[in-house]
């Protein structure tokens, strides 16, 4: 289990590195480089729109790779998704800017960001299911939390590279070519990930299945549509919090408050380190006390913390901003540390790869794709403290809380016998 979980963690970290490095670039440089005819605010909005395309593609990727996972096994999904995401990320670093090829530049960004999202849409389902379905029933929360640490490591790696470049390059050098280096590095990371995953064995739960779903998506839509909608709504607050802290706040503080790029990246990365470190500990609590109680606690904490978060961010003071980010990340991981065990347990094994991944990635569209765009637009309508952003995030948290209330507990039920909720 340790070898399997480590390989899943490493691969997930690499794929999320690819995804996050685009978000950091969108917040810092893609607006002026690829949308120079726009105003600064409009350019940031346009860059965040290309960022959001990746989230729109993720549910499509979960359908595509979920079909492969439910029909042919979880392991092929891990290899194919990593190849697709890695190749498209390297290609982003090679796209000429608007000044060189005109409108074709942002169009190429859109296509490559779509392919990134398509690959990541399959990654989570494959990595989590392979781990969950190997794990003993009483420790599924703990072992499945390893892939959930991957996003934190991917984020830290992506932003660490950007922070290092920011410290060694001038602003002109970073805008000219420095921003491309993190994208090119994705090729090396993808090769490492493929090597780590080459020795993984297929899920025993999949091998035990006698009857595989012919069209998994059709079964999910027919029999589990209510469950998919509830899980998507429940998870939307996690995405909204994470991308508020890691993407929107970076653009807001550097553009509106004049905080340096290095200070912001350091504050955000510090909060993410704590979040990643707490993930296995919270997952152990999920194994002991259940998934749903922790999700309800985390969601309630999120609803209560959103206004303090934006107030602390608006001060522009590093320590206060860090405290705001830290509170948000703790609330976030209280939910998401157990999600990797919770979602697969909600679905029967024959459609688990499709159902869990579609619900997970639809939550990304609701929370991750829209939040940076909505938050940037709301800031333009408010004063120094973006209370509108706090109200929006609180509303998302309350929606998610209502969805978690309607979902069942799964912890006492073995993964092979989980009873699905039907619509």
mmCIF file of C-alpha atoms in Angstrom:
data_model
loop_
_atom_site.group_PDB
_atom_site.id
_atom_site.type_symbol
_atom_site.label_atom_id
_atom_site.label_comp_id
_atom_site.label_asym_id
_atom_site.label_seq_id
_atom_site.Cartn_x
_atom_site.Cartn_y
_atom_site.Cartn_z
ATOM 1 C CA UNK A 1 0.000 0.000 0.000
ATOM 2 C CA UNK A 2 2.846 2.405 0.744
ATOM 3 C CA UNK A 3 4.428 1.864 -2.686
ATOM 4 C CA UNK A 4 1.077 2.146 -4.457
ATOM 5 C CA UNK A 5 0.020 5.236 -2.531
ATOM 6 C CA UNK A 6 3.377 6.921 -3.087
ATOM 7 C CA UNK A 7 3.185 6.316 -6.832
ATOM 8 C CA UNK A 8 -0.371 7.687 -6.894
ATOM 9 C CA UNK A 9 0.703 10.723 -4.876
ATOM 10 C CA UNK A 10 3.665 11.441 -7.157
ATOM 11 C CA UNK A 11 1.612 11.169 -10.335
ATOM 12 C CA UNK A 12 -1.187 13.328 -8.953
ATOM 13 C CA UNK A 13 1.331 15.927 -7.793
ATOM 14 C CA UNK A 14 2.845 16.076 -11.278
ATOM 15 C CA UNK A 15 -0.507 16.444 -13.018
ATOM 16 C CA UNK A 16 -1.661 19.135 -10.604
ATOM 17 C CA UNK A 17 1.674 20.901 -11.048
ATOM 18 C CA UNK A 18 0.789 21.126 -14.735
ATOM 19 C CA UNK A 19 -2.664 22.477 -13.930
ATOM 20 C CA UNK A 20 -1.572 24.957 -11.249
ATOM 21 C CA UNK A 21 1.364 26.431 -13.104
ATOM 22 C CA UNK A 22 -1.128 27.696 -15.684
ATOM 23 C CA UNK A 23 -3.209 29.331 -12.946
ATOM 24 C CA UNK A 24 -0.178 31.128 -11.543
ATOM 25 C CA UNK A 25 0.851 32.317 -15.004
ATOM 26 C CA UNK A 26 -2.737 33.468 -15.690
ATOM 27 C CA UNK A 27 -2.685 35.566 -12.522
ATOM 28 C CA UNK A 28 0.725 37.121 -13.234
ATOM 29 C CA UNK A 29 1.592 37.427 -16.933
ATOM 30 C CA UNK A 30 -0.792 35.838 -19.442
ATOM 31 C CA UNK A 31 -3.131 38.841 -19.569
ATOM 32 C CA UNK A 32 -0.655 41.389 -20.971
ATOM 33 C CA UNK A 33 1.161 38.807 -23.137
ATOM 34 C CA UNK A 34 -1.855 37.225 -24.803
ATOM 35 C CA UNK A 35 -4.532 39.926 -24.438
ATOM 36 C CA UNK A 36 -2.534 43.170 -24.800
ATOM 37 C CA UNK A 37 -5.374 45.087 -26.457
ATOM 38 C CA UNK A 38 -7.518 44.701 -23.313
ATOM 39 C CA UNK A 39 -7.420 46.907 -20.233
ATOM 40 C CA UNK A 40 -5.463 45.425 -17.300
ATOM 41 C CA UNK A 41 -8.667 44.206 -15.601
ATOM 42 C CA UNK A 42 -10.153 42.867 -18.827
ATOM 43 C CA UNK A 43 -6.871 41.151 -19.648
ATOM 44 C CA UNK A 44 -6.864 39.415 -16.260
ATOM 45 C CA UNK A 45 -10.486 38.379 -16.761
ATOM 46 C CA UNK A 46 -9.637 36.965 -20.196
ATOM 47 C CA UNK A 47 -6.648 35.064 -18.786
ATOM 48 C CA UNK A 48 -8.862 33.634 -16.031
ATOM 49 C CA UNK A 49 -11.383 32.666 -18.702
ATOM 50 C CA UNK A 50 -8.758 30.507 -20.411
ATOM 51 C CA UNK A 51 -7.948 29.148 -16.945
ATOM 52 C CA UNK A 52 -11.625 28.242 -16.527
ATOM 53 C CA UNK A 53 -11.673 26.305 -19.799
ATOM 54 C CA UNK A 54 -9.561 23.651 -18.080
ATOM 55 C CA UNK A 55 -12.313 23.124 -15.530
ATOM 56 C CA UNK A 56 -14.976 22.862 -18.219
ATOM 57 C CA UNK A 57 -12.886 20.144 -19.889
ATOM 58 C CA UNK A 58 -12.403 18.171 -16.679
ATOM 59 C CA UNK A 59 -15.910 16.597 -16.591
ATOM 60 C CA UNK A 60 -15.451 15.611 -20.234
ATOM 61 C CA UNK A 61 -12.138 14.021 -19.297
ATOM 62 C CA UNK A 62 -13.821 12.174 -16.451
ATOM 63 C CA UNK A 63 -16.386 10.778 -18.908
ATOM 64 C CA UNK A 64 -13.704 9.723 -21.395
ATOM 65 C CA UNK A 65 -11.267 8.240 -18.899
ATOM 66 C CA UNK A 66 -14.049 7.022 -16.627
ATOM 67 C CA UNK A 67 -15.306 4.898 -19.517
ATOM 68 C CA UNK A 68 -11.809 3.448 -19.903
ATOM 69 C CA UNK A 69 -11.506 2.904 -16.151
ATOM 70 C CA UNK A 70 -14.856 1.133 -15.803
ATOM 71 C CA UNK A 71 -14.473 -0.906 -18.975
ATOM 72 C CA UNK A 72 -10.750 -1.694 -19.148
ATOM 73 C CA UNK A 73 -9.296 -0.980 -15.714
ATOM 74 C CA UNK A 74 -8.048 1.851 -13.520
ATOM 75 C CA UNK A 75 -4.355 1.464 -14.390
ATOM 76 C CA UNK A 76 -4.538 2.475 -18.103
ATOM 77 C CA UNK A 77 -6.220 5.711 -17.031
ATOM 78 C CA UNK A 78 -3.177 6.738 -14.988
ATOM 79 C CA UNK A 79 -0.796 6.418 -17.918
ATOM 80 C CA UNK A 80 -2.970 8.022 -20.602
ATOM 81 C CA UNK A 81 -4.053 10.984 -18.477
ATOM 82 C CA UNK A 82 -0.477 11.757 -17.412
ATOM 83 C CA UNK A 83 0.752 11.678 -21.016
ATOM 84 C CA UNK A 84 -2.010 14.012 -22.218
ATOM 85 C CA UNK A 85 -1.619 16.544 -19.425
ATOM 86 C CA UNK A 86 2.177 16.587 -19.595
ATOM 87 C CA UNK A 87 2.343 17.029 -23.374
ATOM 88 C CA UNK A 88 -0.211 19.850 -23.423
ATOM 89 C CA UNK A 89 1.554 21.659 -20.570
ATOM 90 C CA UNK A 90 4.917 21.589 -22.345
ATOM 91 C CA UNK A 91 3.176 22.908 -25.452
ATOM 92 C CA UNK A 92 1.792 25.918 -23.529
ATOM 93 C CA UNK A 93 5.378 26.960 -22.852
ATOM 94 C CA UNK A 94 6.044 26.965 -26.598
ATOM 95 C CA UNK A 95 3.073 29.117 -27.712
ATOM 96 C CA UNK A 96 4.153 32.466 -29.249
ATOM 97 C CA UNK A 97 2.555 35.544 -27.712
ATOM 98 C CA UNK A 98 -0.048 37.850 -29.250
ATOM 99 C CA UNK A 99 2.686 40.194 -30.441
ATOM 100 C CA UNK A 100 4.129 37.413 -32.617
ATOM 101 C CA UNK A 101 1.139 35.561 -34.104
ATOM 102 C CA UNK A 102 -1.828 37.727 -33.152
ATOM 103 C CA UNK A 103 -5.202 36.225 -32.249
ATOM 104 C CA UNK A 104 -3.927 32.697 -32.900
ATOM 105 C CA UNK A 105 -1.957 32.940 -29.623
ATOM 106 C CA UNK A 106 -4.938 33.064 -27.217
ATOM 107 C CA UNK A 107 -6.757 30.484 -29.357
ATOM 108 C CA UNK A 108 -3.850 28.064 -28.978
ATOM 109 C CA UNK A 109 -3.882 28.710 -25.232
ATOM 110 C CA UNK A 110 -7.564 27.778 -25.120
ATOM 111 C CA UNK A 111 -6.991 24.512 -26.983
ATOM 112 C CA UNK A 112 -4.032 23.473 -24.840
ATOM 113 C CA UNK A 113 -5.764 24.446 -21.610
ATOM 114 C CA UNK A 114 -8.731 22.314 -22.721
ATOM 115 C CA UNK A 115 -6.406 19.343 -23.253
ATOM 116 C CA UNK A 116 -4.845 19.924 -19.832
ATOM 117 C CA UNK A 117 -8.268 19.778 -18.231
ATOM 118 C CA UNK A 118 -9.217 16.707 -20.242
ATOM 119 C CA UNK A 119 -6.194 14.816 -18.886
ATOM 120 C CA UNK A 120 -6.661 15.985 -15.299
ATOM 121 C CA UNK A 121 -10.311 14.953 -15.451
ATOM 122 C CA UNK A 122 -9.164 11.353 -15.718
ATOM 123 C CA UNK A 123 -6.221 11.585 -13.318
ATOM 124 C CA UNK A 124 -8.098 11.978 -10.052
ATOM 125 C CA UNK A 125 -10.510 9.105 -10.638
ATOM 126 C CA UNK A 126 -7.799 6.686 -11.722
ATOM 127 C CA UNK A 127 -5.327 7.512 -8.954
ATOM 128 C CA UNK A 128 -7.873 7.572 -6.153
ATOM 129 C CA UNK A 129 -9.726 4.427 -7.222
ATOM 130 C CA UNK A 130 -6.568 2.394 -7.655
ATOM 131 C CA UNK A 131 -5.589 3.331 -4.099
ATOM 132 C CA UNK A 132 -9.046 2.970 -2.520
ATOM 133 C CA UNK A 133 -9.732 -0.396 -4.114
ATOM 134 C CA UNK A 134 -6.422 -1.835 -2.909
ATOM 135 C CA UNK A 135 -6.814 -0.500 0.654
ATOM 136 C CA UNK A 136 -8.270 -2.444 3.599
ATOM 137 C CA UNK A 137 -11.751 -1.212 4.529
ATOM 138 C CA UNK A 138 -10.723 0.285 7.877
ATOM 139 C CA UNK A 139 -7.912 2.359 6.359
ATOM 140 C CA UNK A 140 -9.373 3.530 3.054
ATOM 141 C CA UNK A 141 -9.491 7.122 4.284
ATOM 142 C CA UNK A 142 -5.816 7.125 5.248
ATOM 143 C CA UNK A 143 -4.418 5.469 2.124
ATOM 144 C CA UNK A 144 -6.661 7.418 -0.269
ATOM 145 C CA UNK A 145 -5.482 10.662 1.339
ATOM 146 C CA UNK A 146 -2.066 10.197 -0.303
ATOM 147 C CA UNK A 147 -3.358 11.232 -3.759
ATOM 148 C CA UNK A 148 -5.119 14.124 -2.002
ATOM 149 C CA UNK A 149 -1.718 15.403 -0.826
ATOM 150 C CA UNK A 150 -0.683 15.474 -4.496
ATOM 151 C CA UNK A 151 -2.452 18.757 -5.317
ATOM 152 C CA UNK A 152 -0.657 20.495 -2.443
ATOM 153 C CA UNK A 153 2.730 19.186 -3.596
ATOM 154 C CA UNK A 154 1.944 20.100 -7.197
ATOM 155 C CA UNK A 155 0.964 23.597 -6.154
ATOM 156 C CA UNK A 156 4.067 24.057 -4.026
ATOM 157 C CA UNK A 157 6.286 22.802 -6.829
ATOM 158 C CA UNK A 158 4.641 25.054 -9.420
ATOM 159 C CA UNK A 159 4.755 28.149 -7.253
ATOM 160 C CA UNK A 160 8.213 27.332 -5.917
ATOM 161 C CA UNK A 161 9.547 27.341 -9.471
ATOM 162 C CA UNK A 162 7.779 30.647 -10.193
ATOM 163 C CA UNK A 163 9.016 32.138 -6.924
ATOM 164 C CA UNK A 164 12.588 31.091 -7.703
ATOM 165 C CA UNK A 165 12.384 32.611 -11.168
ATOM 166 C CA UNK A 166 10.868 35.802 -9.766
ATOM 167 C CA UNK A 167 13.756 36.123 -7.340
ATOM 168 C CA UNK A 168 16.456 35.639 -9.986
ATOM 169 C CA UNK A 169 14.961 37.350 -13.043
ATOM 170 C CA UNK A 170 13.899 40.902 -13.678
ATOM 171 C CA UNK A 171 10.233 41.569 -14.474
ATOM 172 C CA UNK A 172 11.194 42.055 -18.129
ATOM 173 C CA UNK A 173 13.068 38.741 -18.269
ATOM 174 C CA UNK A 174 10.230 36.905 -16.525
ATOM 175 C CA UNK A 175 7.687 38.313 -19.004
ATOM 176 C CA UNK A 176 9.950 37.637 -21.998
ATOM 177 C CA UNK A 177 10.813 34.003 -21.333
ATOM 178 C CA UNK A 178 10.967 33.159 -17.625
ATOM 179 C CA UNK A 179 7.269 32.272 -17.365
ATOM 180 C CA UNK A 180 7.784 29.511 -19.959
ATOM 181 C CA UNK A 181 10.330 27.559 -17.886
ATOM 182 C CA UNK A 182 7.792 25.988 -15.469
ATOM 183 C CA UNK A 183 5.802 24.686 -18.452
ATOM 184 C CA UNK A 184 8.870 23.143 -20.070
ATOM 185 C CA UNK A 185 9.780 21.467 -16.770
ATOM 186 C CA UNK A 186 6.501 19.551 -16.975
ATOM 187 C CA UNK A 187 8.040 17.250 -19.589
ATOM 188 C CA UNK A 188 10.702 16.009 -17.170
ATOM 189 C CA UNK A 189 8.137 15.559 -14.405
ATOM 190 C CA UNK A 190 5.794 13.605 -16.684
ATOM 191 C CA UNK A 191 8.606 11.208 -17.567
ATOM 192 C CA UNK A 192 9.287 10.630 -13.855
ATOM 193 C CA UNK A 193 5.591 10.027 -13.218
ATOM 194 C CA UNK A 194 5.313 7.481 -16.017
ATOM 195 C CA UNK A 195 8.329 5.602 -14.639
ATOM 196 C CA UNK A 196 6.799 5.494 -11.148
ATOM 197 C CA UNK A 197 3.473 4.216 -12.455
ATOM 198 C CA UNK A 198 4.894 1.571 -14.761
ATOM 199 C CA UNK A 199 4.995 -1.045 -11.974
ATOM 200 C CA UNK A 200 1.492 -0.521 -10.557
ATOM 201 C CA UNK A 201 -0.919 -3.459 -10.580
ATOM 202 C CA UNK A 202 -4.594 -3.348 -11.514
ATOM 203 C CA UNK A 203 -7.262 -2.800 -8.858
ATOM 204 C CA UNK A 204 -8.435 -6.088 -7.259
ATOM 205 C CA UNK A 205 -12.008 -4.756 -7.086
ATOM 206 C CA UNK A 206 -12.017 -4.232 -10.843
ATOM 207 C CA UNK A 207 -10.582 -7.692 -11.472
ATOM 208 C CA UNK A 208 -13.334 -9.224 -9.315
ATOM 209 C CA UNK A 209 -16.110 -7.715 -11.436
ATOM 210 C CA UNK A 210 -17.879 -10.260 -13.640
ATOM 211 C CA UNK A 211 -20.093 -7.750 -15.421
ATOM 212 C CA UNK A 212 -18.652 -4.457 -16.648
ATOM 213 C CA UNK A 213 -20.915 -1.578 -17.615
ATOM 214 C CA UNK A 214 -21.186 -1.293 -21.404
ATOM 215 C CA UNK A 215 -21.775 2.461 -21.307
ATOM 216 C CA UNK A 216 -20.869 3.650 -17.786
ATOM 217 C CA UNK A 217 -22.018 7.230 -18.360
ATOM 218 C CA UNK A 218 -25.485 6.055 -19.413
ATOM 219 C CA UNK A 219 -25.824 4.058 -16.198
ATOM 220 C CA UNK A 220 -24.606 6.961 -14.094
ATOM 221 C CA UNK A 221 -27.068 9.375 -15.700
ATOM 222 C CA UNK A 222 -29.954 6.903 -15.468
ATOM 223 C CA UNK A 223 -29.398 5.528 -11.965
ATOM 224 C CA UNK A 224 -27.214 8.016 -10.104
ATOM 225 C CA UNK A 225 -28.041 11.478 -11.487
ATOM 226 C CA UNK A 226 -29.147 12.789 -8.087
ATOM 227 C CA UNK A 227 -25.946 11.563 -6.457
ATOM 228 C CA UNK A 228 -23.804 13.212 -9.144
ATOM 229 C CA UNK A 229 -25.556 16.564 -8.671
ATOM 230 C CA UNK A 230 -25.288 16.390 -4.885
ATOM 231 C CA UNK A 231 -21.589 15.531 -4.930
ATOM 232 C CA UNK A 232 -20.869 18.274 -7.473
ATOM 233 C CA UNK A 233 -22.691 20.841 -5.358
ATOM 234 C CA UNK A 234 -21.041 19.591 -2.166
ATOM 235 C CA UNK A 235 -17.518 19.833 -3.567
ATOM 236 C CA UNK A 236 -17.930 23.245 -5.205
ATOM 237 C CA UNK A 237 -17.011 25.132 -2.011
ATOM 238 C CA UNK A 238 -13.663 23.333 -1.791
ATOM 239 C CA UNK A 239 -12.721 24.392 -5.288
ATOM 240 C CA UNK A 240 -13.976 27.924 -4.661
ATOM 241 C CA UNK A 241 -11.831 28.264 -1.531
ATOM 242 C CA UNK A 242 -8.715 26.752 -3.043
ATOM 243 C CA UNK A 243 -8.723 28.873 -6.186
ATOM 244 C CA UNK A 244 -9.700 32.015 -4.307
ATOM 245 C CA UNK A 245 -6.593 31.604 -2.171
ATOM 246 C CA UNK A 246 -4.172 30.289 -4.785
ATOM 247 C CA UNK A 247 -5.211 32.107 -7.957
ATOM 248 C CA UNK A 248 -7.576 35.057 -7.520
ATOM 249 C CA UNK A 249 -5.923 36.472 -4.389
ATOM 250 C CA UNK A 250 -2.563 36.427 -6.181
ATOM 251 C CA UNK A 251 -3.894 38.626 -8.972
ATOM 252 C CA UNK A 252 -5.909 40.840 -6.590
ATOM 253 C CA UNK A 253 -3.058 41.566 -4.185
ATOM 254 C CA UNK A 254 -0.374 42.163 -6.814
ATOM 255 C CA UNK A 255 -2.552 44.329 -9.079
ATOM 256 C CA UNK A 256 -4.818 46.166 -6.611
ATOM 257 C CA UNK A 257 -2.841 46.296 -3.385
ATOM 258 C CA UNK A 258 0.685 46.534 -4.771
ATOM 259 C CA UNK A 259 1.935 43.514 -2.809
ATOM 260 C CA UNK A 260 4.988 41.933 -4.389
ATOM 261 C CA UNK A 261 4.704 38.644 -6.245
ATOM 262 C CA UNK A 262 7.237 36.997 -3.941
ATOM 263 C CA UNK A 263 5.405 37.997 -0.748
ATOM 264 C CA UNK A 264 2.085 36.690 -2.050
ATOM 265 C CA UNK A 265 3.524 33.395 -3.235
ATOM 266 C CA UNK A 266 5.238 32.900 0.125
ATOM 267 C CA UNK A 267 2.026 33.552 2.089
ATOM 268 C CA UNK A 268 -0.017 31.234 -0.099
ATOM 269 C CA UNK A 269 2.581 28.484 -0.132
ATOM 270 C CA UNK A 270 2.873 28.586 3.664
ATOM 271 C CA UNK A 271 -0.869 27.945 4.031
ATOM 272 C CA UNK A 272 -0.744 25.152 1.454
ATOM 273 C CA UNK A 273 2.135 23.459 3.332
ATOM 274 C CA UNK A 274 -0.060 23.273 6.432
ATOM 275 C CA UNK A 275 -2.964 21.993 4.361
ATOM 276 C CA UNK A 276 -0.871 19.215 2.819
ATOM 277 C CA UNK A 277 0.624 18.229 6.185
ATOM 278 C CA UNK A 278 -2.797 17.924 7.841
ATOM 279 C CA UNK A 279 -4.345 15.806 5.084
ATOM 280 C CA UNK A 280 -3.375 12.309 6.376
ATOM 281 C CA UNK A 281 -4.224 13.271 9.968
ATOM 282 C CA UNK A 282 -7.711 14.427 9.027
ATOM 283 C CA UNK A 283 -8.167 11.309 6.881
ATOM 284 C CA UNK A 284 -7.428 9.124 9.930
ATOM 285 C CA UNK A 285 -10.217 10.961 11.758
ATOM 286 C CA UNK A 286 -12.456 10.162 8.793
ATOM 287 C CA UNK A 287 -11.706 6.469 9.174
ATOM 288 C CA UNK A 288 -12.592 6.662 12.850
ATOM 289 C CA UNK A 289 -15.567 9.021 12.953
ATOM 290 C CA UNK A 290 -16.938 8.972 9.413
ATOM 291 C CA UNK A 291 -16.602 11.022 6.224
ATOM 292 C CA UNK A 292 -19.811 13.027 6.396
ATOM 293 C CA UNK A 293 -19.312 14.603 9.867
ATOM 294 C CA UNK A 294 -15.951 16.028 8.830
ATOM 295 C CA UNK A 295 -17.426 17.355 5.584
ATOM 296 C CA UNK A 296 -20.213 19.099 7.521
ATOM 297 C CA UNK A 297 -17.718 20.617 9.977
ATOM 298 C CA UNK A 298 -15.409 21.827 7.207
ATOM 299 C CA UNK A 299 -18.255 23.278 5.188
ATOM 300 C CA UNK A 300 -19.673 25.149 8.190
ATOM 301 C CA UNK A 301 -16.224 26.523 9.021
ATOM 302 C CA UNK A 302 -15.875 27.669 5.420
ATOM 303 C CA UNK A 303 -19.153 29.589 5.542
ATOM 304 C CA UNK A 304 -18.063 31.336 8.743
ATOM 305 C CA UNK A 305 -14.538 32.190 7.525
ATOM 306 C CA UNK A 306 -15.138 33.782 4.124
ATOM 307 C CA UNK A 307 -15.746 37.337 5.348
ATOM 308 C CA UNK A 308 -12.716 37.257 7.696
ATOM 309 C CA UNK A 309 -10.691 35.879 4.779
ATOM 310 C CA UNK A 310 -11.371 38.825 2.464
ATOM 311 C CA UNK A 311 -10.953 41.332 5.320
ATOM 312 C CA UNK A 312 -7.519 39.943 6.193
ATOM 313 C CA UNK A 313 -6.517 39.795 2.518
ATOM 314 C CA UNK A 314 -7.506 43.430 1.975
ATOM 315 C CA UNK A 315 -5.034 44.608 4.632
ATOM 316 C CA UNK A 316 -2.109 43.716 2.369
ATOM 317 C CA UNK A 317 -0.140 42.758 5.508
ATOM 318 C CA UNK A 318 1.740 39.452 4.971
ATOM 319 C CA UNK A 319 1.054 37.946 8.398
ATOM 320 C CA UNK A 320 -2.647 38.816 8.328
ATOM 321 C CA UNK A 321 -3.033 37.544 4.775
ATOM 322 C CA UNK A 322 -1.310 34.311 5.777
ATOM 323 C CA UNK A 323 -3.715 33.874 8.703
ATOM 324 C CA UNK A 324 -6.654 34.375 6.360
ATOM 325 C CA UNK A 325 -5.297 31.806 3.913
ATOM 326 C CA UNK A 326 -4.469 29.381 6.729
ATOM 327 C CA UNK A 327 -7.995 29.412 8.133
ATOM 328 C CA UNK A 328 -9.419 28.832 4.664
ATOM 329 C CA UNK A 329 -7.050 25.936 3.930
ATOM 330 C CA UNK A 330 -7.829 24.222 7.249
ATOM 331 C CA UNK A 331 -11.561 24.432 6.543
ATOM 332 C CA UNK A 332 -10.933 23.163 3.024
ATOM 333 C CA UNK A 333 -8.889 20.122 4.022
ATOM 334 C CA UNK A 334 -11.339 19.140 6.747
ATOM 335 C CA UNK A 335 -13.648 18.301 3.837
ATOM 336 C CA UNK A 336 -11.283 17.244 1.084
ATOM 337 C CA UNK A 337 -9.017 14.949 3.112
ATOM 338 C CA UNK A 338 -11.844 12.380 3.231
ATOM 339 C CA UNK A 339 -13.370 13.007 -0.208
ATOM 340 C CA UNK A 340 -11.077 10.495 -1.937
ATOM 341 C CA UNK A 341 -12.581 7.702 0.193
ATOM 342 C CA UNK A 342 -16.091 9.178 0.387
ATOM 343 C CA UNK A 343 -16.898 9.559 -3.314
ATOM 344 C CA UNK A 344 -15.881 6.064 -4.476
ATOM 345 C CA UNK A 345 -17.814 4.538 -1.562
ATOM 346 C CA UNK A 346 -20.980 6.256 -2.762
ATOM 347 C CA UNK A 347 -20.921 4.442 -6.127
ATOM 348 C CA UNK A 348 -21.149 0.762 -6.997
ATOM 349 C CA UNK A 349 -17.883 -0.649 -8.436
ATOM 350 C CA UNK A 350 -19.112 -1.151 -12.024
ATOM 351 C CA UNK A 351 -19.577 2.619 -12.591
ATOM 352 C CA UNK A 352 -17.373 3.964 -9.803
ATOM 353 C CA UNK A 353 -14.642 5.440 -12.006
ATOM 354 C CA UNK A 354 -17.137 7.424 -14.081
ATOM 355 C CA UNK A 355 -19.542 8.419 -11.313
ATOM 356 C CA UNK A 356 -16.991 9.572 -8.743
ATOM 357 C CA UNK A 357 -14.860 11.429 -11.310
ATOM 358 C CA UNK A 358 -17.815 13.190 -12.973
ATOM 359 C CA UNK A 359 -19.173 14.391 -9.632
ATOM 360 C CA UNK A 360 -15.727 15.515 -8.501
ATOM 361 C CA UNK A 361 -14.973 17.444 -11.683
ATOM 362 C CA UNK A 362 -18.412 19.022 -12.052
ATOM 363 C CA UNK A 363 -17.742 20.518 -8.638
ATOM 364 C CA UNK A 364 -14.608 21.992 -10.183
ATOM 365 C CA UNK A 365 -16.669 23.766 -12.844
ATOM 366 C CA UNK A 366 -19.036 25.251 -10.257
ATOM 367 C CA UNK A 367 -16.343 26.265 -7.787
ATOM 368 C CA UNK A 368 -12.999 26.463 -9.585
ATOM 369 C CA UNK A 369 -13.817 27.795 -13.049
ATOM 370 C CA UNK A 370 -16.235 30.520 -12.003
ATOM 371 C CA UNK A 371 -14.700 31.819 -8.794
ATOM 372 C CA UNK A 372 -11.651 33.766 -10.130
ATOM 373 C CA UNK A 373 -13.829 35.330 -12.846
ATOM 374 C CA UNK A 374 -16.714 36.236 -10.516
ATOM 375 C CA UNK A 375 -14.371 37.493 -7.800
ATOM 376 C CA UNK A 376 -12.416 39.707 -10.221
ATOM 377 C CA UNK A 377 -15.671 41.201 -11.541
ATOM 378 C CA UNK A 378 -17.046 41.770 -8.019
ATOM 379 C CA UNK A 379 -13.922 43.632 -6.926
ATOM 380 C CA UNK A 380 -14.573 46.228 -9.636
ATOM 381 C CA UNK A 381 -17.955 46.974 -8.069
ATOM 382 C CA UNK A 382 -16.746 47.357 -4.471
ATOM 383 C CA UNK A 383 -14.365 49.315 -2.267
ATOM 384 C CA UNK A 384 -11.004 48.397 -0.840
ATOM 385 C CA UNK A 385 -12.383 45.415 1.085
ATOM 386 C CA UNK A 386 -14.028 43.025 -1.415
ATOM 387 C CA UNK A 387 -17.092 42.184 0.674
ATOM 388 C CA UNK A 388 -18.914 41.023 -2.442
ATOM 389 C CA UNK A 389 -16.350 38.248 -2.839
ATOM 390 C CA UNK A 390 -16.943 37.213 0.774
ATOM 391 C CA UNK A 391 -20.705 37.117 0.189
ATOM 392 C CA UNK A 392 -20.283 35.037 -2.951
ATOM 393 C CA UNK A 393 -18.007 32.519 -1.236
ATOM 394 C CA UNK A 394 -20.337 32.283 1.763
ATOM 395 C CA UNK A 395 -23.230 31.547 -0.589
ATOM 396 C CA UNK A 396 -21.231 28.755 -2.264
ATOM 397 C CA UNK A 397 -20.388 27.300 1.166
ATOM 398 C CA UNK A 398 -24.049 27.268 2.208
ATOM 399 C CA UNK A 399 -25.014 25.533 -1.051
ATOM 400 C CA UNK A 400 -22.362 22.877 -0.432
ATOM 401 C CA UNK A 401 -23.484 22.467 3.170
ATOM 402 C CA UNK A 402 -27.035 21.740 2.029
ATOM 403 C CA UNK A 403 -25.729 19.096 -0.396
ATOM 404 C CA UNK A 404 -23.595 17.408 2.270
ATOM 405 C CA UNK A 405 -26.642 17.259 4.566
ATOM 406 C CA UNK A 406 -28.480 15.253 1.886
ATOM 407 C CA UNK A 407 -25.621 12.780 1.284
ATOM 408 C CA UNK A 408 -25.370 9.554 3.329
ATOM 409 C CA UNK A 409 -22.508 8.317 5.483
ATOM 410 C CA UNK A 410 -20.421 5.511 3.948
ATOM 411 C CA UNK A 411 -17.619 4.666 6.377
ATOM 412 C CA UNK A 412 -19.074 1.468 7.901
ATOM 413 C CA UNK A 413 -19.928 -0.023 4.494
ATOM 414 C CA UNK A 414 -17.238 -2.112 2.681
ATOM 415 C CA UNK A 415 -16.285 -0.685 -0.722
ATOM 416 C CA UNK A 416 -17.501 -3.799 -2.557
ATOM 417 C CA UNK A 417 -20.963 -3.566 -1.051
ATOM 418 C CA UNK A 418 -21.701 0.157 -0.987
ATOM 419 C CA UNK A 419 -25.302 0.856 -1.830
ATOM 420 C CA UNK A 420 -25.640 3.664 -4.344
ATOM 421 C CA UNK A 421 -28.079 6.500 -3.957
ATOM 422 C CA UNK A 422 -30.369 6.505 -6.952
ATOM 423 C CA UNK A 423 -32.312 9.232 -8.632
#
